[in-house]
Coordinates of C-alpha atoms and ligand atoms in Angstrom, one line a residue:
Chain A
X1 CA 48.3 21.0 -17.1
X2 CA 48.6 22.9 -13.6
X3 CA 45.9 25.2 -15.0
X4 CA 43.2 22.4 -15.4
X5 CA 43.8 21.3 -11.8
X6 CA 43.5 24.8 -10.8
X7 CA 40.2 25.0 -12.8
X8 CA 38.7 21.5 -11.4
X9 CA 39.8 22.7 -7.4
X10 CA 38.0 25.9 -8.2
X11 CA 34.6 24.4 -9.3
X12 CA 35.1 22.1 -6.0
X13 CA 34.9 24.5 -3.8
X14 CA 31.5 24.9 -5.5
X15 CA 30.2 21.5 -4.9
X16 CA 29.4 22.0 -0.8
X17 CA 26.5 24.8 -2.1
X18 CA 25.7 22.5 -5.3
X19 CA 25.2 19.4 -2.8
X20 CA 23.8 21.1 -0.1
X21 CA 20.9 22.5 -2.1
X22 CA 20.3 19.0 -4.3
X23 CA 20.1 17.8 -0.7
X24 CA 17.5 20.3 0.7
X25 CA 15.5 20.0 -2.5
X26 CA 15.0 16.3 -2.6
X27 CA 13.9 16.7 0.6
X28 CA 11.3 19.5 0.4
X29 CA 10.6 17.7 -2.9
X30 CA 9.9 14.7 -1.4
X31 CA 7.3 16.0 1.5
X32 CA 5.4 18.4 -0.8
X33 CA 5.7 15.6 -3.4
X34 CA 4.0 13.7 -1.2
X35 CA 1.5 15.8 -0.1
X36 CA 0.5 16.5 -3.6
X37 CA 0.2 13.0 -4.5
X38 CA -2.2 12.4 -1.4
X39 CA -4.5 15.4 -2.7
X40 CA -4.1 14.2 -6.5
X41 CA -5.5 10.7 -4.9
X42 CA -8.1 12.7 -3.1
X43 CA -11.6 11.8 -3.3
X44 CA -12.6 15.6 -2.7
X45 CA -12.4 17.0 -6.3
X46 CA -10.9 20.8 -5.0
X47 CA -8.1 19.2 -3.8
X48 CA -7.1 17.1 -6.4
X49 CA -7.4 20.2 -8.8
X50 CA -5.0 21.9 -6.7
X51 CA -2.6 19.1 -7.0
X52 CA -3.1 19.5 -10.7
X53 CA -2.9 23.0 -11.0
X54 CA 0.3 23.3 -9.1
X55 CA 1.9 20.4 -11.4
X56 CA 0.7 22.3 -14.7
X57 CA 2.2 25.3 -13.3
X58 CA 5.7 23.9 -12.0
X59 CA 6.4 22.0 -15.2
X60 CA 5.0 24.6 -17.7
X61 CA 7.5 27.5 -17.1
X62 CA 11.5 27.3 -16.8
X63 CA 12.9 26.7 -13.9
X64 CA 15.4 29.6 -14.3
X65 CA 12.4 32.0 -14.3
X66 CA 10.6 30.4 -11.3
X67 CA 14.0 31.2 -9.8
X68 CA 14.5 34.3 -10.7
X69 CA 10.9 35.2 -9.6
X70 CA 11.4 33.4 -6.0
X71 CA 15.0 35.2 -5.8
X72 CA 14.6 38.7 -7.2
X73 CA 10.9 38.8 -8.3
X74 CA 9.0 38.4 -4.9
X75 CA 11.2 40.7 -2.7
X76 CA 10.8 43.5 -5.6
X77 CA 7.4 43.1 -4.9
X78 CA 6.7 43.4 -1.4
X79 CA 9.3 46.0 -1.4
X80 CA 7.0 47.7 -3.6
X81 CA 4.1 46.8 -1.2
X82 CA 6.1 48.7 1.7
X83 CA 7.0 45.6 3.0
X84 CA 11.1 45.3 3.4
X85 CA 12.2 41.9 2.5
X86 CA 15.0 40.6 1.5
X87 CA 16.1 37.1 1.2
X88 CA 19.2 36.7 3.7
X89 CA 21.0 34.5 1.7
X90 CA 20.4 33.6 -1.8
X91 CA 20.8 29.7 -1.1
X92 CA 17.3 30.0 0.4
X93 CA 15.3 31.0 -2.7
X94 CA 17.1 29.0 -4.8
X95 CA 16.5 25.6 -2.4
X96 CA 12.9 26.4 -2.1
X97 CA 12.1 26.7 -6.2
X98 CA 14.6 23.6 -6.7
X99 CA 12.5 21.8 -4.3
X100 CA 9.1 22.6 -5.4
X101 CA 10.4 21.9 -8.6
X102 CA 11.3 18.8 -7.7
X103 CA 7.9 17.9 -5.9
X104 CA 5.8 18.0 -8.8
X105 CA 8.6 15.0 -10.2
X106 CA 7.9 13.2 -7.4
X107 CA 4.4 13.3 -6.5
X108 CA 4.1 11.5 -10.1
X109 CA 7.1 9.0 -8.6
X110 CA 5.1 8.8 -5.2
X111 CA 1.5 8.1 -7.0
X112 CA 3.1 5.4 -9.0
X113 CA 4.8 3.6 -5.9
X114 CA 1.4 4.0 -4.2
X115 CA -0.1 2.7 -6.9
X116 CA 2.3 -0.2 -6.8
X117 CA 1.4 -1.6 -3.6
X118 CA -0.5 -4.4 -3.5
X119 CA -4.5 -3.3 -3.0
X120 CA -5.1 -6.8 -1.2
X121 CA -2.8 -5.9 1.5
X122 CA -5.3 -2.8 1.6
X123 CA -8.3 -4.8 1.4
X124 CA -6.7 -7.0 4.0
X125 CA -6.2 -3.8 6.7
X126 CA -9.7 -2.5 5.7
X127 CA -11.2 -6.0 6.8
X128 CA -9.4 -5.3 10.2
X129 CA -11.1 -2.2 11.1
X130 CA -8.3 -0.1 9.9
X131 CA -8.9 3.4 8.7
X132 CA -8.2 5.8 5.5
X133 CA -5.5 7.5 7.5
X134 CA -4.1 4.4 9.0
X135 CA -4.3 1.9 6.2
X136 CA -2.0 5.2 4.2
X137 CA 0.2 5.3 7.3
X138 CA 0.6 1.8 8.9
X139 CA 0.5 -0.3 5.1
X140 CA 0.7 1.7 2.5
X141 CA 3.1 4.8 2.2
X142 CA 6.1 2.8 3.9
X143 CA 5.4 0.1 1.2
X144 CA 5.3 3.3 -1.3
X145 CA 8.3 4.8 0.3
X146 CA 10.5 1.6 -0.1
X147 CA 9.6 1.7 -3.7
X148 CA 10.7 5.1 -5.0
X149 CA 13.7 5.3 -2.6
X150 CA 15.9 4.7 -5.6
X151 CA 14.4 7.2 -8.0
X152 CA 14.5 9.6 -4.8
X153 CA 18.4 9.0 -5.1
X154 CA 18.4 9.4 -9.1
X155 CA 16.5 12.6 -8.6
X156 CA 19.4 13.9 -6.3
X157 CA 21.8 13.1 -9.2
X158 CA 19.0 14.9 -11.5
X159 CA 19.0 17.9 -9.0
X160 CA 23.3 17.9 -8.7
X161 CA 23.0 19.2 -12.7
X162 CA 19.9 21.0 -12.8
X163 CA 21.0 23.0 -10.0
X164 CA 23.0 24.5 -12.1
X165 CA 20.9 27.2 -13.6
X166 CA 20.8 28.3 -10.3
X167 CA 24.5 30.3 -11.2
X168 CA 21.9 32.7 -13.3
X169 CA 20.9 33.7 -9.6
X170 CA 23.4 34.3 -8.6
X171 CA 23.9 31.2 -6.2
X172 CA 27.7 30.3 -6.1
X173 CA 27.7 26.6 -6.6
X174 CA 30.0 24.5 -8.8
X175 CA 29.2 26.4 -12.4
X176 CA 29.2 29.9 -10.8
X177 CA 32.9 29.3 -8.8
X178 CA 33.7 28.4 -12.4
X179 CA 32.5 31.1 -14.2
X180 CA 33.4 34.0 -11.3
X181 CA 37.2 32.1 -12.0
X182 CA 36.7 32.5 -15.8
X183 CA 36.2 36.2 -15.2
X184 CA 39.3 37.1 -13.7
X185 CA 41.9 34.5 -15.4
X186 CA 40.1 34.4 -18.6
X187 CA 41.0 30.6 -18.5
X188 CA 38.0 29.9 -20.1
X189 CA 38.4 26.1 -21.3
X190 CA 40.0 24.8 -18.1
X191 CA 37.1 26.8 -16.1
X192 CA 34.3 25.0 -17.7
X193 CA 35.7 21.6 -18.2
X194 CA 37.1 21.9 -14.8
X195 CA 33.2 22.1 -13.7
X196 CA 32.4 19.7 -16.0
X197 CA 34.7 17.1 -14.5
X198 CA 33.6 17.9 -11.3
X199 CA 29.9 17.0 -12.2
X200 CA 31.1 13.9 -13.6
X201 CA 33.2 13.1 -10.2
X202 CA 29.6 13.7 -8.1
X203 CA 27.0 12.3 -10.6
X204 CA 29.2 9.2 -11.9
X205 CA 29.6 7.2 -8.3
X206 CA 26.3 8.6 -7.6
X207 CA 23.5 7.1 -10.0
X208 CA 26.6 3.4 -9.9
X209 CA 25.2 3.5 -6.0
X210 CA 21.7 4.1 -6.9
X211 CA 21.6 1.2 -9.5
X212 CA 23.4 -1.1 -7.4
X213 CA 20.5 -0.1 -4.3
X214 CA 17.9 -0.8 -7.2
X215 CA 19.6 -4.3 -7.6
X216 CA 19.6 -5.1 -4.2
X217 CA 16.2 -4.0 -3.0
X218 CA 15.0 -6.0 -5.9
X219 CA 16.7 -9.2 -5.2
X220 CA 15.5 -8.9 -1.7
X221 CA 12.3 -8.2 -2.1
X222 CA 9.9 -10.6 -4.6
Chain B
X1 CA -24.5 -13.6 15.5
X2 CA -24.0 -13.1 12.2
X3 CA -27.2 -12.0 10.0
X4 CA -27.8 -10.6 6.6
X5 CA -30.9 -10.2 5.0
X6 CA -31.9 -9.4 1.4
X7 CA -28.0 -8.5 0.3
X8 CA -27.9 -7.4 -3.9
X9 CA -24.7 -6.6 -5.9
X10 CA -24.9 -6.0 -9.0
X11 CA -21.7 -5.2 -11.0
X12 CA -22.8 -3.1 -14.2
X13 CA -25.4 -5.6 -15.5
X14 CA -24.2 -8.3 -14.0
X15 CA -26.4 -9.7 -10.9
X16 CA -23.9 -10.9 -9.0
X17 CA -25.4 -11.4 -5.8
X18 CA -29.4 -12.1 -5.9
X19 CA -31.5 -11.4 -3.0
X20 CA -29.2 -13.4 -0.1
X21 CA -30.6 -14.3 3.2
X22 CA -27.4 -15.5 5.0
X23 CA -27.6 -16.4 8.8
X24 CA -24.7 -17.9 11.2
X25 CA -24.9 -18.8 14.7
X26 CA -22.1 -18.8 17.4
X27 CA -20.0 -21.0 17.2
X28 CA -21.6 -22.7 14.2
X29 CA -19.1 -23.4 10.8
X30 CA -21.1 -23.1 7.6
X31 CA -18.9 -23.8 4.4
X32 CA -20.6 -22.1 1.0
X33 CA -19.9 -24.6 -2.3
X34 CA -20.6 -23.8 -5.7
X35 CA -19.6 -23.0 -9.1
X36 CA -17.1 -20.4 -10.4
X37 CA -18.6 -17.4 -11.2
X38 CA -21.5 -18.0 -8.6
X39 CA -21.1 -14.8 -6.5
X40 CA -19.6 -16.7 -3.3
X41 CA -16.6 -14.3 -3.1
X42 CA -18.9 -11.4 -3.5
X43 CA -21.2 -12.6 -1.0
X44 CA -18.4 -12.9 1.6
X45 CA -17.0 -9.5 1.1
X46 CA -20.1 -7.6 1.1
X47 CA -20.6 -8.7 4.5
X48 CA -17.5 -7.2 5.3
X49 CA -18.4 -4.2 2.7
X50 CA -15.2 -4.7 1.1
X51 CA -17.9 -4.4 -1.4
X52 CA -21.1 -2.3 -0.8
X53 CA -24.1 -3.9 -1.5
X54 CA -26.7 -2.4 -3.4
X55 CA -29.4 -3.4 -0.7
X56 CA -30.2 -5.6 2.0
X57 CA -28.9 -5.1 5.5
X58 CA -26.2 -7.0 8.0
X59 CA -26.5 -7.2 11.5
X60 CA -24.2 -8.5 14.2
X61 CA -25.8 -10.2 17.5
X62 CA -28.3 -7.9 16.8
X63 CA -26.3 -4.5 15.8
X64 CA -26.8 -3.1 12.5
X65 CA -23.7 -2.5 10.1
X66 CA -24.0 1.4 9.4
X67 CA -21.7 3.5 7.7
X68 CA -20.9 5.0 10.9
X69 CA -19.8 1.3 12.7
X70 CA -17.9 0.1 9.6
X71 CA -14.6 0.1 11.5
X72 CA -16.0 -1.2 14.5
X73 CA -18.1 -4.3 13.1
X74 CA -15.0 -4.3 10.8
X75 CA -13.1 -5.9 13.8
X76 CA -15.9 -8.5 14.5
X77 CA -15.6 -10.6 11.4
X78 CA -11.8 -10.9 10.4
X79 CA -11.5 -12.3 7.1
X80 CA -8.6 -14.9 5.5
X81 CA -8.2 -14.7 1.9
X82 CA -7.2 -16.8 -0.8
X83 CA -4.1 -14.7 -1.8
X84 CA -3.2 -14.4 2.1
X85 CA -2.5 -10.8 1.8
X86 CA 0.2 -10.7 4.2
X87 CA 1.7 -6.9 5.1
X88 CA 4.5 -8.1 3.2
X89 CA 7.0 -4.9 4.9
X90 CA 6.4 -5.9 8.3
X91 CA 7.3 -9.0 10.3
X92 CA 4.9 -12.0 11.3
X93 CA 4.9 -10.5 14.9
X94 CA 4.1 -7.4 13.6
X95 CA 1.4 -8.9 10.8
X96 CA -0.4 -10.2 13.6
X97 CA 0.0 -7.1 16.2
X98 CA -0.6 -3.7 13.6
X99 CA -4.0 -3.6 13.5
X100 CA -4.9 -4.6 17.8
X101 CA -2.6 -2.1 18.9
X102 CA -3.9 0.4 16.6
X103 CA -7.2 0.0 15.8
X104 CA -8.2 -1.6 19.2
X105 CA -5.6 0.3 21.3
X106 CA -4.2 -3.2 22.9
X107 CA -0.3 -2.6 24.8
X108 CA 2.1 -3.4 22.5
X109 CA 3.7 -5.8 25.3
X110 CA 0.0 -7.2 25.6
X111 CA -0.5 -7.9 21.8
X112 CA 3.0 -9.2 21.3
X113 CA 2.3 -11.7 24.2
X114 CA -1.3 -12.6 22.2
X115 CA 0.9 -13.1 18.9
X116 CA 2.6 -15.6 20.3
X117 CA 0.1 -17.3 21.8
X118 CA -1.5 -17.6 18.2
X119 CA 1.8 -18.8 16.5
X120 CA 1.9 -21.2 19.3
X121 CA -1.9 -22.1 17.8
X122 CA -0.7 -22.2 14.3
X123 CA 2.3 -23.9 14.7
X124 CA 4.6 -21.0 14.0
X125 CA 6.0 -19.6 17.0
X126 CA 9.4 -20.0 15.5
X127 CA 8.8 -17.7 12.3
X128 CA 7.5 -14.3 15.0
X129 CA 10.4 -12.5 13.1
X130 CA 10.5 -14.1 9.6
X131 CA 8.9 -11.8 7.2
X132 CA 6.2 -13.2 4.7
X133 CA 8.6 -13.4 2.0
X134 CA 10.0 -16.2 3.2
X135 CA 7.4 -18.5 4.3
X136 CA 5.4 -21.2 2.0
X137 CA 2.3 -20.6 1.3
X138 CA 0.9 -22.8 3.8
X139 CA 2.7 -20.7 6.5
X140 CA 1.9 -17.9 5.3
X141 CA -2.1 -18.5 5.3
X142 CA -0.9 -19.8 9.0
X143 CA 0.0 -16.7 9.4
X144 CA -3.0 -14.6 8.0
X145 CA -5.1 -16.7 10.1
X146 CA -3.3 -15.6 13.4
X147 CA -3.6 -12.2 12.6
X148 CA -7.2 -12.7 12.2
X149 CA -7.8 -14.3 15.2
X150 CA -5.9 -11.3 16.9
X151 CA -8.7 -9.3 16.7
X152 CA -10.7 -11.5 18.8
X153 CA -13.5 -11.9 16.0
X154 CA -16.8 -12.9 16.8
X155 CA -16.9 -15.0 13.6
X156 CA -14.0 -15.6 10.6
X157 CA -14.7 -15.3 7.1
X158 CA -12.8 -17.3 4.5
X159 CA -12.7 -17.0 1.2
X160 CA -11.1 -20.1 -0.5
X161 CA -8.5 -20.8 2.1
X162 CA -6.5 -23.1 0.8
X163 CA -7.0 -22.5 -3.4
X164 CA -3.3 -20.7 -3.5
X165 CA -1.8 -23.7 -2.0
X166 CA 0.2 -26.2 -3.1
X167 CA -1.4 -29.8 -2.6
X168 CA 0.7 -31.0 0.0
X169 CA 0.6 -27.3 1.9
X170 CA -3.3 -27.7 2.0
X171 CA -3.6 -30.1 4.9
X172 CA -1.6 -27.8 7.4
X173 CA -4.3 -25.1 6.5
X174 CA -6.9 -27.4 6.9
X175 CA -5.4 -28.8 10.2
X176 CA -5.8 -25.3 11.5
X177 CA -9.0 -24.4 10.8
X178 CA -10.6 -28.1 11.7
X179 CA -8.6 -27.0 15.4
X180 CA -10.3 -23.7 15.3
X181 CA -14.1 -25.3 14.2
X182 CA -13.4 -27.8 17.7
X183 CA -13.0 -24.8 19.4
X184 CA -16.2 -23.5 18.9
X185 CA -15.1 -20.7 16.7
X186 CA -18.0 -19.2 14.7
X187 CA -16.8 -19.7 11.0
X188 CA -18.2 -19.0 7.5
X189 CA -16.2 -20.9 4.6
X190 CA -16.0 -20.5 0.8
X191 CA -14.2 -23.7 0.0
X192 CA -13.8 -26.2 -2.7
X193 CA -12.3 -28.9 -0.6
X194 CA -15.2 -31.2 -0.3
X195 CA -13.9 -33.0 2.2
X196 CA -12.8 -30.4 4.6
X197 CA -16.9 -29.6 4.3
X198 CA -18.2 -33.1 4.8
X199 CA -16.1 -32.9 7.9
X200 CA -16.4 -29.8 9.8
X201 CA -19.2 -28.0 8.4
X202 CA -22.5 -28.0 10.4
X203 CA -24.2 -26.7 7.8
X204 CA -23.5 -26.3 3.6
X205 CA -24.8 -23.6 1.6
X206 CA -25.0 -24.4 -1.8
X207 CA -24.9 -21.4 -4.2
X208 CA -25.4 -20.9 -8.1
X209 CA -26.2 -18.0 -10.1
X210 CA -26.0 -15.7 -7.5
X211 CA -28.8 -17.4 -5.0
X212 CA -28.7 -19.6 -2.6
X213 CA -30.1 -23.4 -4.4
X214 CA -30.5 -24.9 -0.7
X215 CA -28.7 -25.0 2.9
X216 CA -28.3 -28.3 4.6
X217 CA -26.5 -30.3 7.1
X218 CA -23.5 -32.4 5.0
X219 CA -25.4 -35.0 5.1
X220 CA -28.4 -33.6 3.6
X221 CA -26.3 -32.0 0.8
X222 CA -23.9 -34.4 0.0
X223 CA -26.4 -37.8 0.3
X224 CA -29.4 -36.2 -1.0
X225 CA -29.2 -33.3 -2.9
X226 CA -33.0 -31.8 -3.2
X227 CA -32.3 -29.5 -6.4
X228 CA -31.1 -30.6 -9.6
X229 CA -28.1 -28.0 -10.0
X230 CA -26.9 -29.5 -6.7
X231 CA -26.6 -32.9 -7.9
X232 CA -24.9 -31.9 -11.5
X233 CA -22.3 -29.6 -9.2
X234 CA -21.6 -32.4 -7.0
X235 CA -21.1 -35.1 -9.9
X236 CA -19.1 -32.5 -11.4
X237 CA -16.6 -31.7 -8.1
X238 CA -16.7 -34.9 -6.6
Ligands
ATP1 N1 -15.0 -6.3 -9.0 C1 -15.8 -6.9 -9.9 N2 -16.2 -6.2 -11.1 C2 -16.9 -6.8 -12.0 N3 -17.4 -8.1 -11.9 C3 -17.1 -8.8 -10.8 C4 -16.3 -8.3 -9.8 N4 -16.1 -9.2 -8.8 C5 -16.8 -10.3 -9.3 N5 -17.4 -10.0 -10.5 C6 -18.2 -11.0 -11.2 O1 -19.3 -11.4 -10.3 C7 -19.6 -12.7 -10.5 C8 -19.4 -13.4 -9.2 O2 -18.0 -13.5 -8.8 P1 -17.5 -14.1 -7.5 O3 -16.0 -13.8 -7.5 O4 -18.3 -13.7 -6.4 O5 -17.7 -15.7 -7.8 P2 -17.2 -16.9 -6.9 O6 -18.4 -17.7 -6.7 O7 -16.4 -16.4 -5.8 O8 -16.2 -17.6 -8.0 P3 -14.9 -18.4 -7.7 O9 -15.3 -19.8 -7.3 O10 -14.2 -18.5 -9.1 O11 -14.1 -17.6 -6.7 C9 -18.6 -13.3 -11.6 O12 -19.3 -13.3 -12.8 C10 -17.5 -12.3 -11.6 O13 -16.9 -12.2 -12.9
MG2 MG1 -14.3 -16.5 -5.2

């Protein structure tokens, strides 16, 4: 029994790197999630191509190899360009590919609470004199923001597991703790189902408190 | 001043709005009847270019509305719709102050103190922090109107008022507006409350197909109807 409790305290001291970079990601995701759903919703066609382009790109390939391209790929390369770079910690790669990632999620999750937002309150600050920029600013994107606040909390539990891939890097977070102890006690089954209980422990309370914000907002609101 | 000359809309193939010549003087209220479907709502919002006419121009004591002056002639002619369109994450206070302190620059202490003022008017100082969520419709249009009237508008534009209401909510809009008309407040009305147009209107516009049949003072329209569309709308509504 003492070994599982050995193996679960193990892939804790995992979870600080596992949470810190879910953290960071959802919110880089969130701010270059929203700047890509403003140039998706762009009237200029380049932009919204970009927007595209980027999505196509981010969901079309694994994340493991974006990571492995931020994390080993790109400081080969500008080593080889005479350029010496390397990353100074490996958490830093790792939260900028979860977080880009994670952006091309949510600018579809930010478009659709734009689009959610009711257009005569739009028409209504147009008829006051109110400009593209404010009408986004003042009316609609904290509308927007309100709305997808819950599925920016379930995309943090999302991140908590996808994350981690990241033990492929190299990136010591829950799975990788696990797997280093695996290495030298050979415990494999307590290792692994000690990391997978301590998923559980962070993920389970997690997406109860987003559903029961969900509730909430909802009964407030409408 | 409000003048527009010559406006067209067409939606796809439908003409909505045919050729308008549409003129209101200060301090004048001119209500617009007709039938569903007869462009009135269209009319009223391509002053406004909430839609963009296909021609025709709009001019405001003598200014032409330009792309360039949108905003600007924008702030002129607030607008009350039928849906009230309230800002519904901010509070009434805040309805009513958003767009003068940041479209026209007005203190915050200075629009706040204007807000109130306008409850005062509407009979809603007691609701500054309420959100719109929980007002009745009535208030709520209350509301929309105040924040209109923030602006300082040269003239108000309605577009069926009172149509969202519940029957007994539509006499505290009325109320309002029939306060607003003594005032001397330049108003231009789609409504299908007859009577609110009897009363208060200086002049009715009757419109059909997307043209205007004829204009007239109440008396002129309701007693003696000069087109035959008129009379068959007015057996019809009244
Ligand atoms: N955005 C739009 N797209 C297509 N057709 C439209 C649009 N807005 C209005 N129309 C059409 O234009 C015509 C005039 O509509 P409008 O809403 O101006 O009439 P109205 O006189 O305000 O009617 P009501 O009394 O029902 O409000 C109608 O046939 C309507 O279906
Ligand atoms: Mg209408």
């Amino acid at each position: 029994m003492e070994v599982y409790l050995q193996g679960i305290l193990v892939a804790i001291k995992g979870t600080p790197i596992t949470i810190g970079v879910s953290l960071f990601s959802v919110i880089i995701g969130a701010a270059v999630g929203l700047g890509l759903a403003l140039l998706k919703k762009s009237e200029k066609k380049v932009l919204s191509i970009i927007a595209k382009i980027y999505i196509e790109i981010v969901r079309g390939t694994p994340m493991i190899v974006q990571a492995l391209i931020m994390a080993y790929g790109i400081p080969y390369l500008l080593q080889q360009n005479g350029i010496m770079f390397k990353w100074p910690h490996l958490i830093i790669p790792a939260m900028i590919v979860c977080g880009l990632n994670s952006a091309a999620y949510m600018a579809e999750v930010i478009r659709g609470g734009i689009q959610a937002v009711d257009p005569g309150q739009v028409e209504a600050a147009q008829s006051l004199g109110m400009s593209k920029s404010q009408v986004n600013r003042l009316i609609v994107l904290p509308q927007a923001f309100r709305i997808v606040i819950p599925s920016f909390g379930n995309e943090f539990v999302t991140l908590i597991k996808e994350t981690a891939v990241l033990s492929f890097v190299g990136v010591v977070e829950i799975l990788r703790s696990a797997q280093l102890w695996n290495a030298s006690t050979f415990e494999t089954f307590p290792a692994y189902i000690g990391a997978a209980i301590v998923y559980l422990m962070l993920t389970y309370p997690l997406s109860k408190g987003v559903a029961a914000l969900e509730k909430r907002m909802a009964k407030e609101d409408l | 001043m409000i003048k527009a000359t010559n406006i067209h809309k067409h939606f796809n193939d439908l003409h909505a709005v045919k050729g308008v010549d549409i003129t209101v003087n200060d301090g004048e209220v001119l209500c617009i009847i007709g039938p569903s479907g007869s462009g009135k709502s269209t009319l009223l919002r391509c002053l406004n270019m909430l839609e963009t006419p296909d021609s025709g121009t709009i001019e405001i004591d003598g200014v032409q509305l330009t792309e360039n002056n949108l905003r600007e002639m924008r702030t002129k002619m607030a607008m009350v719709f039928q849906n009230f369109n309230l800002f519904s994450h901010l509070s009434v206070l805040e309805n009513i102050t958003v767009a003068p302190v940041n479209v026209k620059g007005v203190e915050k202490v200075q629009a706040d103190k204007k807000a109130m003022e306008l409850l005062k008017l509407v009979g809603l100082e007691d609701k500054a922090n309420a959100y719109p969520r929980n007002l009745s419709g009535g208030q709520k249009q209350r509301v929309a109107i105040a924040r209109a009237l923030a602006m300082d508008p040269d003239i108000l534009l309605f577009d069926e008022p009172t149509s969202a209401l519940d029957p007994e909510m539509v006499g505290e809009v009325l109320d309002v507006m029939k306060k607003l008309a003594e005032e001397g407040m330049t108003m231009l009305v789609v409504t299908h409350e007859m009577g609110f147009a009897r009363e208060v209107a200086d002049d009715i516009i009757f419109m059909a197909d997307g043209e205007i049949v004829e204009r007239g003072t109440a008396e002129q329209i309701f007693e003696h109807p000069s087109h035959e569309r008129t009379q068959s709308f007015l057996k019809k509504v009244l």
